Amino acid sequence: MKTSKKRSHVTLQDVAAHAGVSRATASLVLRGSPNISEATRQKVLAAMQQLGYVYDRIAANLRSNASSTVGLIIMELANPFYSELLVGIHQELDKFGYTVILGTTFDSHAIQERLLSTMLEHRVGGIILSAVPGSSSEGVNQIIKLGIPVVLVGRKIANVSCDYVGIDNVRGGQIAAEHLIRKGHRRIAFLGGFSQLSSWQERKRGYDQAHYAAGLPIDNNLVVETPATRQGGIAAIQKVLTAPEPPTAAFCYNDMIAIGAMMQMKEMGFVPGRDMAIVGFDDIPEATIFSPKLTTVSSFPRLMGIHAARLLHAQIEGAADEPQTIILQPELIVRESCSYAKNQTRA
Amino acid sequence: MKTSKKRSHVTLQDVAAHAGVSRATASLVLRGSPNISEATRQKVLAAMQQLGYVYDRIAANLRSNASSTVGLIIMELANPFYSELLVGIHQELDKFGYTVILGTTFDSHAIQERLLSTMLEHRVGGIILSAVPGSSSEGVNQIIKLGIPVVLVGRKIANVSCDYVGIDNVRGGQIAAEHLIRKGHRRIAFLGGFSQLSSWQERKRGYDQAHYAAGLPIDNNLVVETPATRQGGIAAIQKVLTAPEPPTAAFCYNDMIAIGAMMQMKEMGFVPGRDMAIVGFDDIPEATIFSPKLTTVSSFPRLMGIHAARLLHAQIEGAADEPQTIILQPELIVRESCSYAKNQTRA
DNA sequence: CTGAAAGCGCTTACAG
DNA sequence: CTGAAAGCGCTTACAG
């Protein structure tokens, strides 16, 4: 806001003058128009070189009512899920020539609102948004009405009709729970995350379905909500481990929680994987470096990013008709953190 | 580049008309000028509300020759060192009201060049750059000459005079090697990274100094250059482990390498920390979740980011006189990956 | 193949 | 306290 800066400015005007042509002609060669003689083209190019001209894309965009930027709003960067998502989005957007403007909400509505308007003010050509849980449809719908393409990623918003890319969370929760059940577990905790999140609800539903299918009861004392961080995992496992009748396995809302939980188990003298089976969600790189290696449900964050970028591009190009939805199929990655249940409850 | 988009446009003109004032007056209330009567202020504000006006900061910046964006160029996001750096920078820049434009080079000169000009074309108010190793001074000096503030972070460029924030790499390498020497190790590998990097050279110098001080010889067969990634760590440890006379300890250029090395040791049936002492550099979150927990030299990436953002801000505000240099002092974080040497060479 | 003119949405002296 | 006018750096029909 309080920014300001003196700019030494070689303008297209200067280039044109130096080359002995009009501003319009200079602009034409800049943009590679075919109906410019090779001779003047060279003259202008030489002038740009000599003067050290730098194109003012901002001014050009203003005049031609275009945009070369895209806004990207995610929760935070500390969770590798989002770094990976960002990598995918960024890499793909790059190919299309967009420049990305980044914002992180830390799941605060106020920040998300601010970020959204900042991006509009900066004339972004479109927005990729991983929305704060419980976001109202209002804000986003307003943006869409303005004609700015939006694609939601990972987190849906009720009553908003726009592109969405996500993972089949129900299925993900289901295959995780099924895996645990197959290993003989009958008391399976559901650890971390918050029930306001659509992804939480869906993973929980999958978990429930697997229980129903196996004829297992669901004990709500075994679901504990915490932030989806390592800290949250520590808190969650602690609660469940000190309960009167602890579970023999835990399905964690995401890998961060799973890792926090396993760290805390070690801290308390338990052996994760043996004393309690753990499965995570996302398959972040950390999943593979922990001992035991984390069995988890991959949500392909990088791929999600790539899809999101492509959808946005299609919309910006006007190639989109109806709002699209892309749901990736999750995959169970079996590693080392799930042993068989020894008996009904932990020894 | 190929971007374009129709914008439904409520302009300040529209707002002014709707409120029955001139465009200039509307602009004044927008910017909170004191010499506007409360009555017209309210009228204009109401009009903005009703019309759903969105401020075009880009146009405003163009007219007033200002900028509200900052360019940030780093190597990649997969390395948590950079995520952490980004978090620090982003968080601090946010406070000043800047919007950040992100670019990743993957250590390619060509990409860095492209990113740099893209950012200039987008009229960034300043640039924070973690330069590709072996960057020429030309590019950056040109930008500085244009009057665009630059702050270099983590990686210096020879013959460029501008703000720099980094870590005392010499000292870092020294305390790492000293720690290992104190533990009785006499053959200490230096693993990963590339010798073109100023930070590599400096850490190596510290490592050398510690050896000199202890009267230990330096065996150049023990320094192996690889990419500073987990993969690089795997390759490096493999090379050194299969050598005729393997070292008993390794100082790794960064934590990614250290973790890769330890993973590979496990893979090969060795126990990291016991069969070979390992110390890393950076103290990324992963350092703490690996078993054994990694002993490492903290480089405070988040803090570096905060300092970089502040320096840039000072420059943009014109509050800067001479180029500043901030060198953070590294700190040895002792955890579990360094046992005492058993005897001269590994059993 | 090239130039003169209008205009993108805003701000900024300058008058009144 | 408010308006008319010029201009930021560019592009885009429209003539010639």
XYZ file of C-alpha atoms (C1' of nucleotides) in Angstrom:
726
model
C 0.000 0.000 0.000
C 2.594 2.484 1.144
C 4.865 1.535 -1.662
C 6.386 3.962 -4.062
C 9.461 4.170 -6.167
C 11.152 6.303 -8.731
C 11.643 4.505 -11.986
C 14.141 5.455 -14.599
C 11.982 5.045 -17.641
C 12.928 4.244 -21.143
C 9.533 4.142 -22.801
C 8.359 2.828 -26.106
C 8.181 6.475 -27.117
C 11.905 6.802 -26.552
C 12.598 3.671 -28.514
C 10.445 4.881 -31.385
C 12.159 8.251 -31.457
C 15.585 6.657 -31.379
C 14.643 4.383 -34.236
C 12.935 7.119 -36.184
C 9.502 5.526 -36.264
C 6.183 6.114 -34.553
C 5.164 4.712 -31.206
C 2.605 2.529 -32.945
C 5.184 0.953 -35.180
C 7.464 0.261 -32.273
C 4.585 -1.400 -30.457
C 3.902 -3.534 -33.495
C 7.425 -4.890 -33.713
C 7.402 -5.473 -29.983
C 4.424 -7.730 -30.361
C 5.860 -9.454 -33.416
C 3.337 -8.206 -35.941
C 3.941 -9.717 -39.384
C 3.220 -6.559 -41.371
C 6.363 -4.720 -40.463
C 9.284 -4.544 -42.854
C 12.371 -6.368 -41.779
C 14.367 -3.165 -42.044
C 12.327 -1.198 -39.516
C 12.013 -4.253 -37.339
C 15.766 -4.384 -37.020
C 16.002 -0.648 -36.408
C 13.514 -0.830 -33.575
C 15.049 -3.923 -32.046
C 18.455 -2.270 -32.112
C 17.055 0.825 -30.440
C 15.504 -1.277 -27.676
C 18.841 -2.956 -27.116
C 20.818 0.237 -26.988
C 18.417 2.050 -24.731
C 17.918 -0.897 -22.394
C 14.187 -0.828 -22.876
C 12.058 -2.866 -20.513
C 8.543 -3.645 -21.586
C 5.834 -2.410 -19.278
C 3.463 -5.329 -19.334
C 1.316 -3.714 -16.709
C 0.589 -0.720 -18.886
C 0.023 -2.962 -21.867
C -2.409 -5.099 -19.913
C -4.266 -2.041 -18.751
C -4.706 -0.757 -22.244
C -5.670 -4.052 -23.784
C -7.755 -5.177 -20.862
C -5.690 -8.296 -20.332
C -3.959 -9.925 -17.437
C -0.881 -12.051 -17.149
C -1.175 -12.888 -13.485
C -3.009 -15.515 -11.514
C -3.783 -15.411 -7.818
C -3.106 -18.436 -5.675
C -4.508 -18.685 -2.181
C -3.636 -21.591 0.091
C -3.681 -22.198 3.788
C 0.015 -22.228 4.578
C 3.356 -23.343 3.262
C 4.602 -25.282 6.259
C 2.494 -28.294 5.341
C 4.250 -30.098 2.485
C 0.858 -30.945 1.031
C 0.536 -27.294 0.103
C 4.129 -26.929 -1.038
C 3.514 -29.814 -3.380
C 0.239 -28.358 -4.562
C 1.985 -25.055 -5.142
C 4.760 -26.746 -7.093
C 2.240 -28.384 -9.401
C 0.249 -25.222 -9.945
C 3.267 -23.046 -10.390
C 4.973 -25.344 -12.835
C 1.895 -25.634 -15.023
C 0.963 -21.952 -14.888
C 4.487 -21.154 -15.913
C 4.029 -23.060 -19.124
C 1.091 -20.853 -20.000
C 3.093 -17.733 -19.276
C 1.236 -16.615 -16.181
C 2.909 -14.998 -13.249
C 1.685 -16.117 -9.865
C 0.731 -13.956 -6.938
C 0.787 -15.883 -3.700
C -1.253 -15.570 -0.541
C -1.650 -17.688 2.592
C -4.691 -17.553 4.830
C -3.712 -19.619 7.862
C -7.377 -20.518 7.764
C -8.486 -17.036 8.739
C -11.593 -15.680 7.063
C -10.430 -12.116 7.452
C -7.149 -12.824 5.727
C -8.873 -14.678 2.932
C -11.175 -11.732 2.308
C -8.265 -9.337 2.265
C -6.256 -11.546 -0.057
C -9.152 -11.914 -2.424
C -9.676 -8.188 -2.789
C -5.971 -7.505 -3.077
C -5.860 -9.910 -5.964
C -8.816 -8.335 -7.665
C -7.198 -4.952 -7.265
C -4.146 -6.363 -8.958
C -6.261 -7.452 -11.913
C -5.471 -11.140 -11.727
C -6.714 -13.092 -14.681
C -8.033 -15.820 -12.416
C -7.814 -17.288 -8.948
C -6.996 -20.711 -7.586
C -8.380 -20.996 -4.108
C -8.068 -23.535 -1.346
C -10.761 -21.992 0.773
C -10.870 -21.445 4.505
C -13.280 -23.957 6.064
C -16.742 -22.530 6.387
C -16.188 -19.917 3.692
C -19.383 -18.238 2.624
C -20.413 -18.571 -0.978
C -20.873 -14.821 -1.224
C -17.289 -13.706 -1.702
C -16.463 -16.218 -4.378
C -19.735 -15.833 -6.213
C -19.150 -12.117 -6.372
C -15.800 -12.694 -8.006
C -17.256 -15.100 -10.497
C -19.951 -12.591 -11.329
C -17.195 -10.096 -12.056
C -16.073 -12.491 -14.756
C -12.931 -13.616 -12.986
C -12.444 -17.375 -13.316
C -12.051 -19.259 -10.073
C -11.023 -22.826 -9.424
C -11.424 -24.338 -6.020
C -8.922 -26.916 -4.953
C -9.133 -29.495 -2.191
C -11.870 -27.696 -0.351
C -15.342 -27.148 -1.661
C -17.639 -24.281 -0.796
C -21.359 -24.933 -0.598
C -23.522 -23.112 -3.139
C -20.654 -22.057 -5.326
C -20.743 -23.256 -8.885
C -17.270 -23.246 -10.349
C -14.420 -25.533 -11.300
C -13.262 -27.856 -8.587
C -10.402 -30.287 -8.302
C -10.080 -32.564 -5.366
C -9.581 -36.064 -4.220
C -12.248 -38.687 -3.554
C -12.076 -38.303 0.198
C -14.845 -40.772 0.913
C -13.024 -43.442 -0.981
C -9.778 -42.428 0.682
C -11.227 -42.779 4.155
C -12.753 -46.052 3.140
C -9.611 -47.726 1.817
C -7.677 -46.562 4.840
C -10.205 -48.025 7.262
C -10.630 -51.179 5.190
C -6.892 -51.760 5.304
C -6.901 -51.470 9.058
C -9.928 -53.706 9.417
C -8.344 -56.286 7.166
C -5.412 -56.282 9.554
C -7.771 -57.342 12.304
C -8.347 -54.011 14.007
C -11.750 -53.382 15.480
C -11.205 -50.199 17.427
C -9.856 -47.612 15.015
C -9.443 -43.997 16.023
C -10.026 -41.114 13.627
C -7.456 -38.512 14.525
C -7.108 -34.815 13.825
C -8.591 -32.207 11.518
C -11.829 -30.374 12.090
C -15.322 -31.518 11.277
C -16.178 -28.255 9.521
C -13.921 -29.239 6.668
C -15.720 -30.915 3.809
C -12.697 -33.139 3.341
C -12.895 -34.185 6.986
C -16.558 -35.058 6.690
C -15.919 -37.069 3.579
C -12.978 -39.007 4.963
C -15.028 -39.707 8.041
C -17.890 -40.944 5.917
C -15.581 -43.359 4.150
C -14.286 -44.515 7.503
C -17.863 -45.009 8.687
C -18.808 -46.929 5.561
C -15.927 -49.319 5.993
C -17.102 -49.932 9.539
C -20.694 -50.539 8.485
C -19.582 -52.900 5.755
C -17.567 -54.883 8.268
C -20.346 -54.850 10.799
C -18.220 -52.842 13.213
C -19.664 -50.265 15.594
C -18.409 -46.699 15.572
C -17.204 -45.310 18.857
C -17.322 -41.522 18.791
C -14.904 -41.339 21.680
C -12.306 -42.442 19.179
C -12.662 -39.427 16.943
C -10.696 -36.456 18.165
C -10.523 -33.116 16.435
C -7.313 -31.106 16.496
C -5.482 -28.796 14.103
C -4.085 -30.706 11.145
C -0.491 -30.233 12.246
C 2.230 -32.206 13.935
C 1.220 -30.575 17.204
C -2.338 -31.623 16.599
C -1.183 -35.187 16.082
C 0.672 -35.145 19.358
C -2.377 -33.922 21.218
C -4.701 -36.367 19.504
C -2.668 -39.503 20.157
C -2.140 -38.488 23.734
C -5.835 -38.188 24.333
C -6.569 -41.545 22.795
C -3.646 -43.348 24.377
C -4.660 -42.342 27.876
C -8.312 -43.260 27.377
C -9.804 -46.105 29.421
C -10.078 -48.365 26.423
C -7.541 -47.289 23.795
C -7.846 -48.186 20.113
C -5.427 -50.546 18.411
C -5.183 -48.443 15.272
C -5.614 -44.897 14.090
C -6.557 -43.353 10.776
C -5.152 -39.828 10.742
C -6.746 -36.966 8.853
C -3.395 -36.246 7.223
C 0.273 -37.191 7.289
C 1.295 -34.293 9.487
C -0.999 -35.597 12.187
C 0.167 -39.153 11.639
C 3.782 -38.137 12.034
C 3.073 -36.068 15.121
C 1.185 -39.008 16.560
C 4.014 -41.437 15.878
C 6.595 -39.061 17.337
C 4.557 -38.766 20.484
C 4.141 -42.531 20.705
C 7.899 -42.931 20.667
C 8.135 -40.209 23.269
C 5.795 -42.198 25.496
C 7.669 -45.420 25.001
C 5.360 -47.017 22.460
C 6.413 -48.432 19.143
C 4.311 -46.898 16.371
C 3.142 -49.505 13.907
C 3.466 -52.276 16.434
C 1.717 -50.935 19.512
C -0.715 -49.045 17.372
C -1.205 -49.211 13.627
C -1.195 -45.821 11.930
C -2.347 -44.733 8.507
C -2.099 -41.214 7.201
C -3.412 -39.229 4.272
C -1.659 -37.244 1.507
C 1.641 -39.057 1.089
C 3.951 -36.121 1.675
C 7.691 -36.730 1.336
C 8.062 -36.988 5.114
C 5.931 -40.118 5.071
C 8.847 -41.988 3.654
C 11.614 -40.739 5.911
C 9.971 -41.542 9.203
C 10.655 -44.848 10.943
C 8.487 -46.774 10.572
C 7.683 -45.561 7.088
C 4.139 -44.309 7.049
C 1.384 -46.271 5.385
C -0.843 -43.630 3.887
C -3.453 -42.704 1.317
C -1.936 -40.673 -1.483
C -3.865 -37.584 -2.514
C -1.480 -36.599 -5.312
C -1.135 -32.948 -4.373
C 1.159 -32.105 -7.252
C -1.209 -33.620 -9.764
C -4.094 -31.745 -8.204
C -2.134 -28.553 -8.752
C -1.525 -29.356 -12.380
C -5.201 -30.039 -12.992
C -6.217 -26.861 -11.213
C -3.854 -24.787 -13.336
C -5.174 -26.350 -16.512
C -8.785 -25.747 -15.602
C -8.050 -22.149 -14.801
C -6.201 -21.690 -18.050
C -9.108 -23.149 -20.005
C -11.495 -20.765 -18.292
C -9.327 -17.738 -18.890
C -8.980 -18.639 -22.528
C -12.733 -18.839 -22.675
C -12.516 -22.470 -23.671
C -14.638 -23.526 -20.728
C -18.343 -24.058 -20.944
C -19.782 -25.672 -17.856
C -18.023 -25.717 -14.481
C -15.815 -28.771 -14.380
C -15.098 -31.087 -11.514
C -12.056 -33.303 -11.370
C -11.925 -35.883 -8.625
C -8.688 -37.809 -8.312
C -8.793 -41.375 -7.080
C -6.747 -41.886 -3.925
C -4.350 -44.769 -3.593
C -3.302 -46.721 -0.547
C 0.459 -46.726 -0.162
C 1.352 -49.621 2.098
C 4.563 -49.132 4.019
C 5.482 -50.101 7.535
C 3.227 -48.394 10.040
C 0.447 -50.979 10.163
C 1.002 -54.273 11.874
C -1.748 -56.788 12.487
C -3.888 -56.400 15.553
C -2.626 -58.611 18.342
C -5.891 -58.996 20.118
C -9.067 -57.087 20.737
C -7.440 -54.245 22.668
C -3.849 -53.236 23.112
C -1.771 -55.297 25.516
C 1.552 -13.971 -22.346
C -1.413 -15.300 -24.228
C -3.679 -14.147 -21.470
C -6.711 -12.022 -22.000
C -9.991 -11.524 -20.299
C -13.096 -9.443 -20.443
C -13.624 -7.443 -17.302
C -16.905 -6.070 -16.226
C -15.729 -2.671 -15.169
C -17.175 -0.344 -12.668
C -14.708 2.504 -12.822
C -14.074 5.437 -10.574
C -15.796 7.467 -13.268
C -18.967 5.455 -12.740
C -18.747 5.869 -9.009
C -18.261 9.609 -9.366
C -21.215 9.932 -11.718
C -23.421 7.885 -9.431
C -22.446 10.032 -6.484
C -22.728 13.269 -8.442
C -19.119 14.348 -8.003
C -16.046 14.530 -10.206
C -13.630 11.727 -10.794
C -10.983 13.652 -8.898
C -13.152 13.939 -5.837
C -13.967 10.258 -5.891
C -10.258 9.508 -6.108
C -9.623 11.721 -3.147
C -12.101 9.955 -0.892
C -10.745 6.636 -2.062
C -7.344 7.593 -0.828
C -8.683 9.019 2.404
C -7.801 12.634 1.773
C -8.674 14.840 4.758
C -9.978 17.784 2.767
C -13.216 16.195 1.682
C -16.464 17.004 3.398
C -17.998 14.201 5.366
C -21.175 14.506 3.311
C -19.557 13.838 -0.061
C -17.324 11.212 1.486
C -20.403 9.256 2.507
C -22.044 9.761 -0.860
C -19.027 8.399 -2.679
C -18.555 5.492 -0.304
C -22.195 4.564 -0.718
C -21.870 4.693 -4.480
C -18.839 2.407 -4.364
C -20.800 -0.051 -2.258
C -23.844 -0.060 -4.467
C -21.928 -0.378 -7.685
C -19.566 -3.011 -6.363
C -16.537 -0.959 -7.260
C -13.165 -2.642 -7.198
C -10.125 -0.443 -7.056
C -7.685 -0.843 -9.900
C -4.417 -0.638 -8.073
C -2.529 -1.438 -11.230
C -3.835 1.637 -12.997
C -3.222 3.726 -9.914
C 0.342 2.484 -9.666
C 0.927 3.238 -13.305
C -0.246 6.782 -12.953
C 1.574 7.512 -9.739
C 4.680 5.586 -10.687
C 4.432 3.298 -7.696
C 4.472 -0.412 -7.123
C 2.858 -2.650 -4.585
C 4.504 -5.880 -5.604
C 7.778 -7.544 -4.782
C 9.447 -10.299 -6.763
C 10.807 -13.325 -4.975
C 13.114 -15.738 -6.728
C 14.272 -18.934 -5.062
C 15.626 -22.213 -6.235
C 12.706 -24.523 -5.532
C 9.974 -25.219 -3.049
C 10.618 -28.886 -2.406
C 13.468 -28.097 -0.044
C 11.955 -27.006 3.266
C 14.797 -24.558 3.688
C 13.213 -22.514 0.931
C 9.665 -23.013 2.155
C 10.785 -21.658 5.489
C 12.601 -18.768 3.859
C 9.502 -18.031 1.823
C 7.322 -18.121 4.912
C 9.522 -15.559 6.637
C 9.691 -13.270 3.644
C 6.027 -13.551 2.862
C 4.897 -12.942 6.382
C 7.020 -9.834 6.762
C 6.246 -8.402 3.328
C 2.588 -8.842 4.101
C 2.904 -6.512 7.035
C 4.191 -3.804 4.731
C 1.331 -4.343 2.328
C 3.307 -5.795 -0.542
C 2.008 -8.508 -2.772
C 4.509 -11.178 -3.702
C 5.206 -12.578 -7.108
C 6.929 -15.923 -6.928
C 9.427 -17.613 -9.194
C 11.587 -20.734 -8.937
C 14.762 -21.246 -10.920
C 15.683 -24.879 -10.270
C 19.179 -23.469 -10.503
C 18.885 -22.735 -14.202
C 20.472 -19.542 -15.456
C 18.030 -19.297 -18.324
C 15.043 -19.498 -16.008
C 16.540 -16.939 -13.666
C 17.026 -14.510 -16.531
C 13.481 -15.001 -17.717
C 12.083 -14.595 -14.221
C 14.041 -11.436 -13.674
C 12.743 -9.770 -16.796
C 9.208 -10.949 -16.205
C 9.349 -9.287 -12.839
C 10.702 -6.072 -14.240
C 7.952 -6.092 -16.828
C 5.481 -6.420 -14.011
C 6.922 -3.320 -12.354
C 7.911 -4.944 -9.100
C 8.989 -2.507 -6.449
C 11.949 -4.682 -5.535
C 13.389 -8.145 -5.790
C 14.570 -10.709 -3.286
C 16.876 -13.122 -5.008
C 18.494 -16.360 -4.023
C 20.721 -16.504 -7.052
C 21.634 -19.446 -9.216
C 25.231 -20.483 -8.485
C 27.674 -18.796 -10.805
C 25.277 -15.957 -11.644
C 26.964 -13.139 -13.486
C 26.963 -9.742 -11.862
C 25.633 -8.201 -15.057
C 21.968 -9.032 -14.767
C 21.594 -7.904 -11.202
C 23.705 -4.801 -11.621
C 21.525 -3.775 -14.526
C 18.458 -4.045 -12.370
C 20.042 -2.042 -9.613
C 21.002 0.610 -12.130
C 17.347 0.769 -13.131
C 16.678 1.843 -9.567
C 14.981 -1.386 -8.526
C 16.133 -2.453 -5.060
C 17.545 -5.942 -4.811
C 18.407 -8.019 -1.792
C 20.383 -11.192 -2.157
C 19.678 -13.984 0.243
C 21.767 -17.017 1.111
C 23.840 -16.827 -2.013
C 26.188 -14.025 -2.856
C 27.146 -12.868 -6.332
C 30.663 -11.599 -6.921
C 30.974 -7.948 -7.920
C 27.449 -7.033 -7.002
C 27.042 -4.366 -4.412
C 23.649 -4.639 -2.774
C 21.955 -5.782 0.391
C 22.753 -9.291 1.472
C 21.452 -11.521 4.202
C 23.001 -14.844 4.903
C 24.445 -17.092 7.482
C 28.032 -17.297 8.652
C 28.794 -20.401 6.670
C 32.443 -20.551 7.632
C 31.532 -20.579 11.283
C 28.788 -23.102 10.574
C 31.155 -25.495 8.878
C 33.602 -24.981 11.674
C 31.301 -25.766 14.569
C 30.003 -28.811 12.747
C 33.482 -30.194 12.172
C 34.629 -29.256 15.670
C 31.745 -31.159 17.137
C 32.697 -34.237 15.172
C 36.352 -33.892 16.055
C 35.483 -33.503 19.703
C 33.658 -36.806 19.418
C 36.919 -38.411 18.390
C 36.446 -38.555 14.641
C 39.493 -38.108 12.477
C 38.181 -38.981 9.036
C 35.215 -36.744 8.346
C 33.567 -36.659 4.950
C 32.128 -33.495 3.450
C 29.031 -34.569 1.570
C 26.919 -32.993 -1.130
C 26.379 -29.591 -2.695
C 28.496 -28.071 -5.408
C 31.748 -26.211 -5.051
C 30.553 -23.339 -7.229
C 28.230 -22.246 -4.461
C 29.683 -19.560 -2.246
C 27.955 -21.185 0.695
C 29.621 -24.488 -0.150
C 33.030 -22.886 -0.304
C 32.487 -21.170 2.994
C 31.227 -24.230 4.823
C 34.162 -26.146 3.422
C 36.534 -23.467 4.641
C 35.115 -23.752 8.143
C 35.473 -27.499 7.939
C 39.073 -27.060 6.814
C 39.831 -24.614 9.606
C 38.559 -26.991 12.232
C 40.826 -29.646 10.790
C 43.846 -27.369 10.798
C 43.178 -26.289 14.336
C 43.037 -29.908 15.433
C 46.107 -30.804 13.453
C 44.101 -33.154 11.249
C 44.900 -33.730 7.585
C 42.251 -33.147 4.933
C 41.551 -35.996 2.604
C 39.982 -34.735 -0.597
C 38.672 -38.169 -1.398
C 36.260 -37.540 1.414
C 34.569 -34.576 -0.227
C 31.953 -35.562 -2.732
C 29.823 -33.151 -4.706
C 26.225 -33.991 -5.537
C 22.974 -32.079 -5.873
C 21.769 -30.792 -2.514
C 18.811 -33.153 -2.415
C 17.850 -36.387 -0.750
C 18.921 -38.188 -3.916
C 22.248 -36.437 -3.747
C 22.690 -37.624 -0.192
C 22.018 -41.179 -1.204
C 24.623 -41.025 -3.948
C 27.191 -39.312 -1.752
C 27.019 -41.712 1.166
C 27.131 -44.657 -1.176
C 30.328 -43.432 -2.749
C 31.989 -42.840 0.578
C 30.757 -46.033 2.194
C 32.168 -48.213 -0.536
C 35.522 -46.440 -0.559
C 38.631 -48.398 0.465
C 38.993 -46.476 3.703
C 35.619 -45.056 4.700
C 35.220 -42.094 7.044
C 33.701 -42.467 10.503
C 31.685 -39.284 10.245
C 30.148 -36.976 7.667
C 29.326 -33.314 7.618
C 26.582 -32.811 5.060
C 26.138 -29.634 3.069
C 22.502 -29.508 4.137
C 19.826 -31.483 5.938
C 18.302 -32.889 2.782
C 21.603 -34.550 2.004
C 22.017 -35.706 5.569
C 18.592 -37.312 5.556
C 19.171 -38.957 2.204
C 22.491 -40.253 3.483
C 20.947 -41.679 6.643
C 18.131 -43.306 4.703
C 20.625 -44.959 2.432
C 22.711 -46.140 5.382
C 19.678 -47.892 6.783
C 19.024 -49.345 3.369
C 22.528 -50.785 3.354
C 22.210 -52.196 6.824
C 24.156 -49.547 8.696
C 22.921 -47.660 11.704
C 23.237 -43.916 11.112
C 24.671 -42.134 14.112
C 26.341 -45.273 15.373
C 28.123 -46.667 12.324
C 28.753 -43.213 11.053
C 28.173 -39.895 12.761
C 26.175 -37.412 10.684
C 25.710 -33.688 11.007
C 23.567 -31.608 8.720
C 22.988 -27.947 8.009
C 19.835 -25.773 8.106
C 17.696 -27.449 10.745
C 14.616 -28.049 8.652
C 11.589 -29.600 10.365
C 12.472 -33.023 8.960
C 15.654 -33.019 11.015
C 13.599 -33.696 14.066
C 11.333 -36.436 12.753
C 14.027 -38.727 11.456
C 15.393 -41.529 13.629
C 17.980 -40.849 14.819
C 17.133 -37.190 15.172
C 19.594 -35.201 13.144
C 22.316 -33.178 14.784
C 22.618 -30.116 12.626
C 23.705 -26.519 12.283
C 20.723 -24.196 12.270
C 20.721 -21.526 9.600
C 17.456 -19.914 10.695
C 15.828 -19.734 7.283
C 12.685 -18.052 8.514
C 14.649 -15.365 10.268
C 16.740 -14.833 7.161
C 13.515 -14.251 5.254
C 12.310 -11.700 7.750
C 15.569 -9.779 7.574
C 15.558 -9.866 3.787
C 12.034 -8.479 3.664
C 12.935 -5.689 6.045
C 16.013 -4.687 4.108
C 14.043 -4.587 0.903
C 11.343 -2.514 2.504
C 13.897 -0.035 3.799
C 15.384 0.296 0.342
C 12.033 0.764 -1.349
C 11.096 3.417 1.171
C 14.344 5.127 0.342
C 15.450 4.759 3.936
C 18.554 2.889 2.895
C 21.902 4.536 2.386
C 24.728 2.048 1.965
C 24.216 -1.576 0.981
C 23.686 -3.564 4.144
C 24.886 -7.010 5.007
C 23.306 -9.144 7.691
C 25.103 -12.300 8.670
C 23.272 -14.569 11.065
C 25.254 -16.662 13.494
C 24.654 -20.386 13.072
C 23.967 -22.614 16.013
C 24.810 -26.257 16.586
C 21.715 -28.246 17.460
C 22.874 -31.441 19.113
C 20.464 -34.332 18.730
C 21.120 -37.994 18.186
C 23.014 -38.582 14.969
C 26.544 -38.245 16.316
C 28.001 -40.960 18.450
C 31.633 -41.080 19.513
C 34.150 -42.591 17.177
C 34.815 -46.197 18.066
C 38.286 -46.372 16.678
C 40.294 -44.915 13.897
C 38.211 -46.417 11.093
C 34.844 -48.056 11.008
C 34.670 -51.635 12.254
C 3.962 -1.011 -44.572
C 3.526 3.120 -41.173
C 1.482 7.301 -38.541
C -2.097 10.254 -35.884
C -5.468 9.829 -32.453
C -8.134 8.009 -28.876
C -8.316 5.671 -24.635
C -7.371 1.729 -20.597
C -8.420 3.512 -15.133
C -6.383 6.051 -12.389
C -3.749 10.556 -9.863
C -2.065 15.036 -9.460
C -1.139 19.737 -9.564
C -3.764 23.770 -10.556
C -7.600 26.747 -10.314
C -11.594 28.317 -8.260
C -13.998 21.829 -0.437
C -14.429 20.374 -5.583
C -13.728 20.290 -10.865
C -11.205 20.482 -15.562
C -7.167 18.933 -17.675
C -3.055 16.502 -18.453
C -0.672 12.274 -18.409
C 1.382 7.273 -16.589
C 3.050 3.632 -20.861
C 0.977 1.196 -23.652
C -2.501 -0.750 -27.848
C -5.793 -0.519 -31.378
C -8.660 0.541 -35.089
C -8.473 3.774 -38.802
C -6.419 6.095 -42.536
C -3.149 6.580 -45.941
